Coordinates of C-alpha atoms in Angstrom, one line a residue:
M1 CA -0.5 181.6 -26.5
K2 CA -3.8 182.8 -28.3
K3 CA -6.1 182.6 -25.7
S4 CA -3.5 183.6 -22.7
L5 CA -5.5 187.0 -21.7
T6 CA -3.1 188.3 -18.9
L7 CA -4.7 190.6 -16.3
I8 CA -2.0 193.6 -18.0
T9 CA -4.0 193.2 -21.1
A10 CA -6.8 194.1 -19.2
I11 CA -5.2 196.7 -17.6
L12 CA -4.1 198.5 -21.1
L13 CA -7.7 197.9 -22.6
S14 CA -8.9 199.5 -19.0
V15 CA -6.9 202.6 -20.0
V16 CA -7.3 202.5 -23.5
A17 CA -11.2 202.4 -22.7
I18 CA -10.4 205.3 -20.4
F19 CA -10.2 207.7 -23.5
S20 CA -12.7 206.0 -25.8
F21 CA -12.8 202.5 -25.0
S22 CA -17.1 202.4 -24.3
K23 CA -19.3 205.0 -24.7
K24 CA -20.8 203.5 -21.8
E25 CA -17.8 203.1 -19.6
T26 CA -16.1 206.9 -19.5
V27 CA -12.6 207.3 -17.6
L28 CA -10.8 210.4 -17.5
A29 CA -7.5 210.8 -19.2
D30 CA -6.0 212.9 -16.8
D31 CA -7.5 210.8 -13.9
D32 CA -5.3 208.9 -11.7
T33 CA -7.9 206.7 -10.3
P34 CA -6.9 202.9 -10.6
V35 CA -8.3 201.6 -13.4
V36 CA -9.7 197.5 -13.1
T37 CA -9.9 195.4 -16.6
L38 CA -11.8 192.4 -16.6
G39 CA -12.3 190.3 -19.3
T40 CA -16.1 189.8 -21.4
S41 CA -15.7 186.1 -20.9
L42 CA -16.1 186.0 -17.2
T43 CA -19.1 185.0 -15.5
E44 CA -20.9 186.8 -13.2
S45 CA -19.6 185.2 -10.2
Q46 CA -16.0 185.1 -11.6
K47 CA -16.1 189.1 -12.1
Q48 CA -17.2 189.9 -8.8
G49 CA -14.2 187.6 -7.7
T50 CA -12.0 189.1 -9.9
L51 CA -13.0 192.7 -8.5
K52 CA -13.0 191.4 -5.0
T53 CA -9.2 190.1 -5.7
L54 CA -7.6 193.3 -7.4
T55 CA -9.3 195.5 -5.4
A56 CA -8.4 194.4 -2.1
P57 CA -4.8 196.1 -2.0
L58 CA -6.9 199.6 -2.4
N59 CA -8.6 198.9 0.7
G60 CA -11.7 200.5 0.4
S61 CA -10.5 203.6 -2.5
N62 CA -12.6 204.5 -5.5
Y63 CA -11.5 202.6 -8.8
Q64 CA -12.6 202.8 -12.2
T65 CA -13.5 199.4 -14.5
I66 CA -13.2 199.1 -18.0
T67 CA -14.1 195.7 -20.1
V68 CA -11.8 194.0 -22.3
T69 CA -13.1 192.2 -25.6
G70 CA -11.6 190.2 -28.6
S71 CA -11.7 193.2 -30.7
D72 CA -9.2 194.5 -28.3
L73 CA -6.9 192.1 -28.0
V74 CA -6.6 191.8 -32.1
K75 CA -6.4 195.8 -31.9
Y76 CA -3.4 196.1 -29.3
L77 CA -1.6 192.5 -29.7
N78 CA -1.7 191.4 -32.9
P79 CA 0.9 194.0 -33.9
S80 CA 3.1 192.1 -31.6
G81 CA 2.8 188.8 -33.3
D82 CA -0.1 187.2 -31.8
N83 CA -3.2 186.1 -33.9
F84 CA -6.0 186.8 -31.8
T85 CA -9.7 187.5 -33.2
T86 CA -12.6 189.2 -32.3
S87 CA -14.4 186.2 -30.5
S88 CA -11.4 185.6 -28.7
G89 CA -11.8 184.7 -25.1
V90 CA -10.9 187.0 -21.9
W91 CA -10.6 186.3 -18.5
S92 CA -7.4 187.6 -17.3
S93 CA -7.4 190.9 -15.5
A94 CA -6.0 193.7 -14.0
M95 CA -5.3 196.7 -12.0
I96 CA -3.1 199.7 -12.8
Q97 CA -2.3 202.4 -10.1
K98 CA -0.2 205.3 -11.2
T99 CA 2.8 205.8 -8.2
N100 CA 5.2 208.9 -7.3
R101 CA 8.0 209.6 -9.5
G102 CA 10.6 207.2 -8.9
S103 CA 9.0 205.1 -7.0
G104 CA 9.6 202.2 -10.2
I105 CA 7.4 199.2 -11.6
N106 CA 5.8 197.1 -9.1
V107 CA 4.3 194.1 -10.3
K108 CA 2.3 191.4 -8.1
I109 CA 0.4 188.7 -9.1
L110 CA -2.6 188.0 -7.0
D111 CA -3.9 184.6 -6.1
Y112 CA -7.6 183.8 -6.9
N113 CA -9.6 182.3 -4.7
G114 CA -5.9 180.7 -2.9
K115 CA -4.7 180.3 -6.6
N116 CA -1.7 181.9 -8.7
N117 CA -3.7 180.9 -12.2
I118 CA -1.0 182.7 -13.9
T119 CA 0.8 179.8 -14.9
T120 CA 4.0 180.6 -16.7
I121 CA 5.4 184.2 -16.2
T122 CA 6.7 185.7 -13.5
A123 CA 5.9 189.3 -11.6
N124 CA 9.6 189.8 -12.7
Q125 CA 9.4 189.2 -15.9
Y126 CA 6.0 191.5 -16.4
K127 CA 8.4 194.1 -14.7
N128 CA 11.2 194.3 -17.3
A129 CA 8.5 193.9 -20.2
A130 CA 6.7 197.1 -18.7
L131 CA 10.1 198.3 -18.2
T132 CA 11.0 197.8 -22.0
A133 CA 7.5 199.2 -23.2
G134 CA 8.2 202.6 -21.8
I135 CA 5.8 202.4 -18.6
T136 CA 7.2 204.4 -15.3
D137 CA 6.3 204.2 -11.6
A138 CA 3.2 202.4 -11.5
N139 CA 1.6 199.4 -9.5
I140 CA 0.2 196.5 -11.8
Y141 CA -1.8 193.9 -10.0
V142 CA -2.7 190.6 -12.0
T143 CA -5.3 187.8 -11.6
S144 CA -7.0 185.3 -13.3
A145 CA -10.1 183.4 -12.7
I146 CA -8.6 180.0 -14.8
P147 CA -5.2 178.5 -15.5
I148 CA -3.6 180.8 -18.1
D149 CA 0.2 181.5 -19.0
G150 CA -0.1 185.1 -19.2
S151 CA 2.1 185.9 -22.0
G152 CA -0.6 188.6 -23.8
A153 CA -1.0 190.8 -20.6
L154 CA 1.4 193.5 -20.8
A155 CA 0.3 194.3 -24.5
G156 CA -3.2 196.0 -22.4
V157 CA -0.9 197.8 -20.6
Y158 CA 0.9 199.4 -23.2
A159 CA -1.8 200.4 -25.6
A160 CA -3.5 202.1 -22.7
Y161 CA -0.5 203.9 -22.0
A162 CA -0.3 205.1 -25.1
K163 CA -3.5 206.3 -25.1
N164 CA -2.6 208.4 -22.4
G165 CA -0.6 210.2 -24.1
N166 CA 2.8 208.8 -22.8
A167 CA 5.7 207.9 -25.4
L168 CA 4.9 204.5 -26.1
N169 CA 5.9 203.3 -29.3
Q170 CA 4.7 199.4 -31.5
K171 CA 8.4 198.9 -31.2
Q172 CA 9.0 198.9 -28.1
V173 CA 5.7 197.1 -26.9
N174 CA 7.1 194.2 -29.9
A175 CA 10.3 194.1 -27.9
A176 CA 8.6 193.8 -24.7
Q177 CA 6.5 191.0 -26.0
D178 CA 9.2 188.8 -27.1
E179 CA 10.9 190.0 -23.6
M180 CA 8.5 187.7 -21.8
N181 CA 8.3 185.3 -24.1
T182 CA 12.2 184.9 -23.9
L183 CA 12.7 185.3 -20.3
S184 CA 9.7 182.8 -19.8
G185 CA 11.3 180.4 -22.1
I186 CA 14.7 180.0 -20.9
T187 CA 13.3 179.8 -17.0
K188 CA 11.3 176.7 -18.3
E189 CA 14.3 175.1 -19.7
N190 CA 16.2 175.6 -16.4
K191 CA 13.5 174.7 -14.2
N192 CA 14.3 172.9 -11.0
K193 CA 18.4 173.2 -11.9
D194 CA 20.7 173.9 -9.0
G195 CA 22.4 177.3 -9.2
Y196 CA 19.5 178.6 -11.3
S197 CA 16.4 181.1 -10.8
D198 CA 14.0 183.0 -12.5
A199 CA 15.1 186.5 -10.1
Q200 CA 19.2 185.8 -11.4
L201 CA 17.9 185.8 -15.2
N202 CA 15.5 188.7 -14.7
N203 CA 18.3 191.2 -12.3
A204 CA 20.9 190.1 -15.4
V205 CA 19.0 191.7 -18.2
A206 CA 17.6 194.4 -15.7
G207 CA 21.5 195.3 -14.6
A208 CA 21.9 194.7 -18.6
K209 CA 19.7 197.4 -19.5
S210 CA 20.8 199.7 -16.9
E211 CA 24.4 199.7 -17.9
M212 CA 23.0 199.6 -21.7
A213 CA 21.3 203.0 -20.8
K214 CA 24.6 204.6 -19.2
Q215 CA 26.3 204.2 -22.7
G216 CA 23.1 205.3 -24.9
Q217 CA 21.5 204.6 -28.0
N218 CA 24.6 204.3 -29.9
I219 CA 26.1 201.1 -28.0
S220 CA 27.3 198.4 -30.6
D221 CA 26.1 194.9 -30.4
S222 CA 29.6 193.8 -29.3
Q223 CA 29.5 196.4 -26.3
I224 CA 26.1 194.5 -25.7
R225 CA 27.2 190.9 -25.8
D226 CA 29.9 192.4 -23.2
I227 CA 27.6 193.6 -20.9
V228 CA 25.1 190.4 -21.1
N229 CA 28.3 187.9 -20.5
N230 CA 29.2 190.1 -17.0
Q231 CA 25.7 190.6 -15.9
I232 CA 25.6 186.7 -16.6
N233 CA 29.1 186.4 -14.6
I234 CA 27.7 188.8 -11.8
N235 CA 24.2 186.8 -11.3
H236 CA 26.0 183.6 -10.9
L237 CA 24.2 181.7 -14.3
G238 CA 27.7 180.9 -16.0
N239 CA 27.1 177.8 -15.2
T240 CA 23.3 177.2 -16.1
I241 CA 23.0 179.9 -19.2
N242 CA 24.5 178.0 -22.2
N243 CA 25.5 179.9 -25.4
N244 CA 22.1 179.6 -27.3
Q245 CA 19.9 180.9 -24.5
K246 CA 22.6 183.9 -23.9
N247 CA 22.6 184.3 -27.8
Q248 CA 19.2 185.2 -27.0
I249 CA 19.1 187.3 -24.1
I250 CA 21.8 189.2 -26.6
N251 CA 19.2 189.2 -29.5
L252 CA 16.4 190.7 -27.3
L253 CA 18.9 193.4 -25.8
I254 CA 19.6 194.7 -29.2
E255 CA 16.1 194.4 -30.1
I256 CA 15.1 197.1 -27.1
R257 CA 18.0 199.1 -28.3
D258 CA 16.7 199.2 -31.5
S259 CA 13.2 199.9 -30.5
G260 CA 14.3 203.5 -29.5
A261 CA 14.0 202.3 -25.2
L262 CA 17.3 203.9 -24.5
K263 CA 16.0 207.4 -25.6
N264 CA 13.9 207.5 -22.6
G265 CA 15.4 209.7 -19.8
D266 CA 13.9 207.3 -17.3
F267 CA 15.0 204.3 -18.8
K268 CA 18.5 204.0 -16.8
G269 CA 16.5 205.2 -13.3
Q270 CA 13.6 202.7 -13.8
A271 CA 16.0 199.8 -14.5
A272 CA 18.0 200.3 -11.7
K273 CA 15.4 200.7 -9.6
L274 CA 13.6 197.5 -10.9
S275 CA 17.3 195.3 -9.9
N276 CA 17.1 196.6 -6.7
Q277 CA 13.5 195.9 -5.9
I278 CA 14.5 192.1 -7.9
E279 CA 17.2 191.7 -5.2
N280 CA 15.3 193.0 -2.4
G281 CA 12.6 190.6 -2.9
A282 CA 15.0 187.4 -3.4
K283 CA 17.5 188.3 -0.4
N284 CA 17.6 184.6 -0.1
I285 CA 19.4 184.3 -3.2
F286 CA 21.6 187.5 -3.9
N287 CA 23.0 187.7 -0.1
K288 CA 25.1 184.4 -0.8
F289 CA 26.5 186.3 -3.5
N290 CA 27.3 189.3 -1.5
T291 CA 30.5 188.2 -0.2
P292 CA 34.2 189.4 -0.3
E293 CA 35.1 186.1 -2.3
N294 CA 32.3 186.8 -5.1
H295 CA 33.4 190.8 -5.4
N296 CA 35.0 191.2 -8.7
F297 CA 38.5 191.9 -9.2
F298 CA 38.0 196.0 -9.2
Q299 CA 35.4 195.8 -6.7
Q300 CA 37.7 194.4 -4.3
I301 CA 40.4 196.8 -5.3
W302 CA 37.7 199.8 -4.5
D303 CA 36.7 198.5 -1.5
S304 CA 40.3 198.8 -0.3
I305 CA 41.0 202.4 -1.0
V306 CA 37.9 203.2 0.8
N307 CA 38.7 201.1 3.7
F308 CA 42.3 202.8 3.2
F309 CA 41.0 206.3 3.7
S310 CA 38.6 206.0 5.7
G311 CA 41.4 204.6 8.0
L312 CA 44.2 207.7 7.5
F313 CA 40.7 209.9 8.4
K314 CA 40.0 208.1 11.8

């Protein structure tokens, strides 16, 4: 955890650097050029390998680079509960690329020399955490030259966005970091269990966020609990998620509400977009749930009404 410097961390710091991070590396605040963050602990060979890996999706387009140090981790990650020092090593790196409005948050963990070195955090966990922090419409690529759990990655992205003038606040960053820890912990506890997948868990959380946003900032704790129970059932996790894990999710979503995340007008749309992305990325899992037998009672009634009137008009 202390040494886990995910690329996203680098990203965030990169963007931060865009403004006033380094006198030697200048990045314009209003420039949408992709930013690559490189950990200061990388050897020259690892640095070149990381650049090659992260910029491959750009197909030759321009990009900017920023170096991330232990001091940056102290500044942007320690307020979330981490214990980095100015001498902490930084290896994980990232690239962040702004995308068109409404495109959603896309995260891809890239193999380094044919190996995924992000050992714990999944792409869907990064997406959910980025959403909580207030990030919208961006492609985020993560990689690491050495094996690392990736738990500290997004903090850098948050700080970068905050420096870019976006409405991020430390409460949302803290909630996002707690979210990554909570979801990765639940996935670890349910590893290899029948009927469980990380995609189902993250889809349940994304769906809960979307439902919470519909009800607004004043949603009660009991309403959040009802939403979580419903999403667990919708995603067929009732037989695997235990009461302790369910309470962790409920407490997490209460923290997200209290962070002010629901006040963001884009939150609901980005949450719905994220849920669609997760389902499309794991169709082998979700297609088997999308059957008449698995529709809830009200959905079956609605389908019957629609089919009835469709028949009348025909």
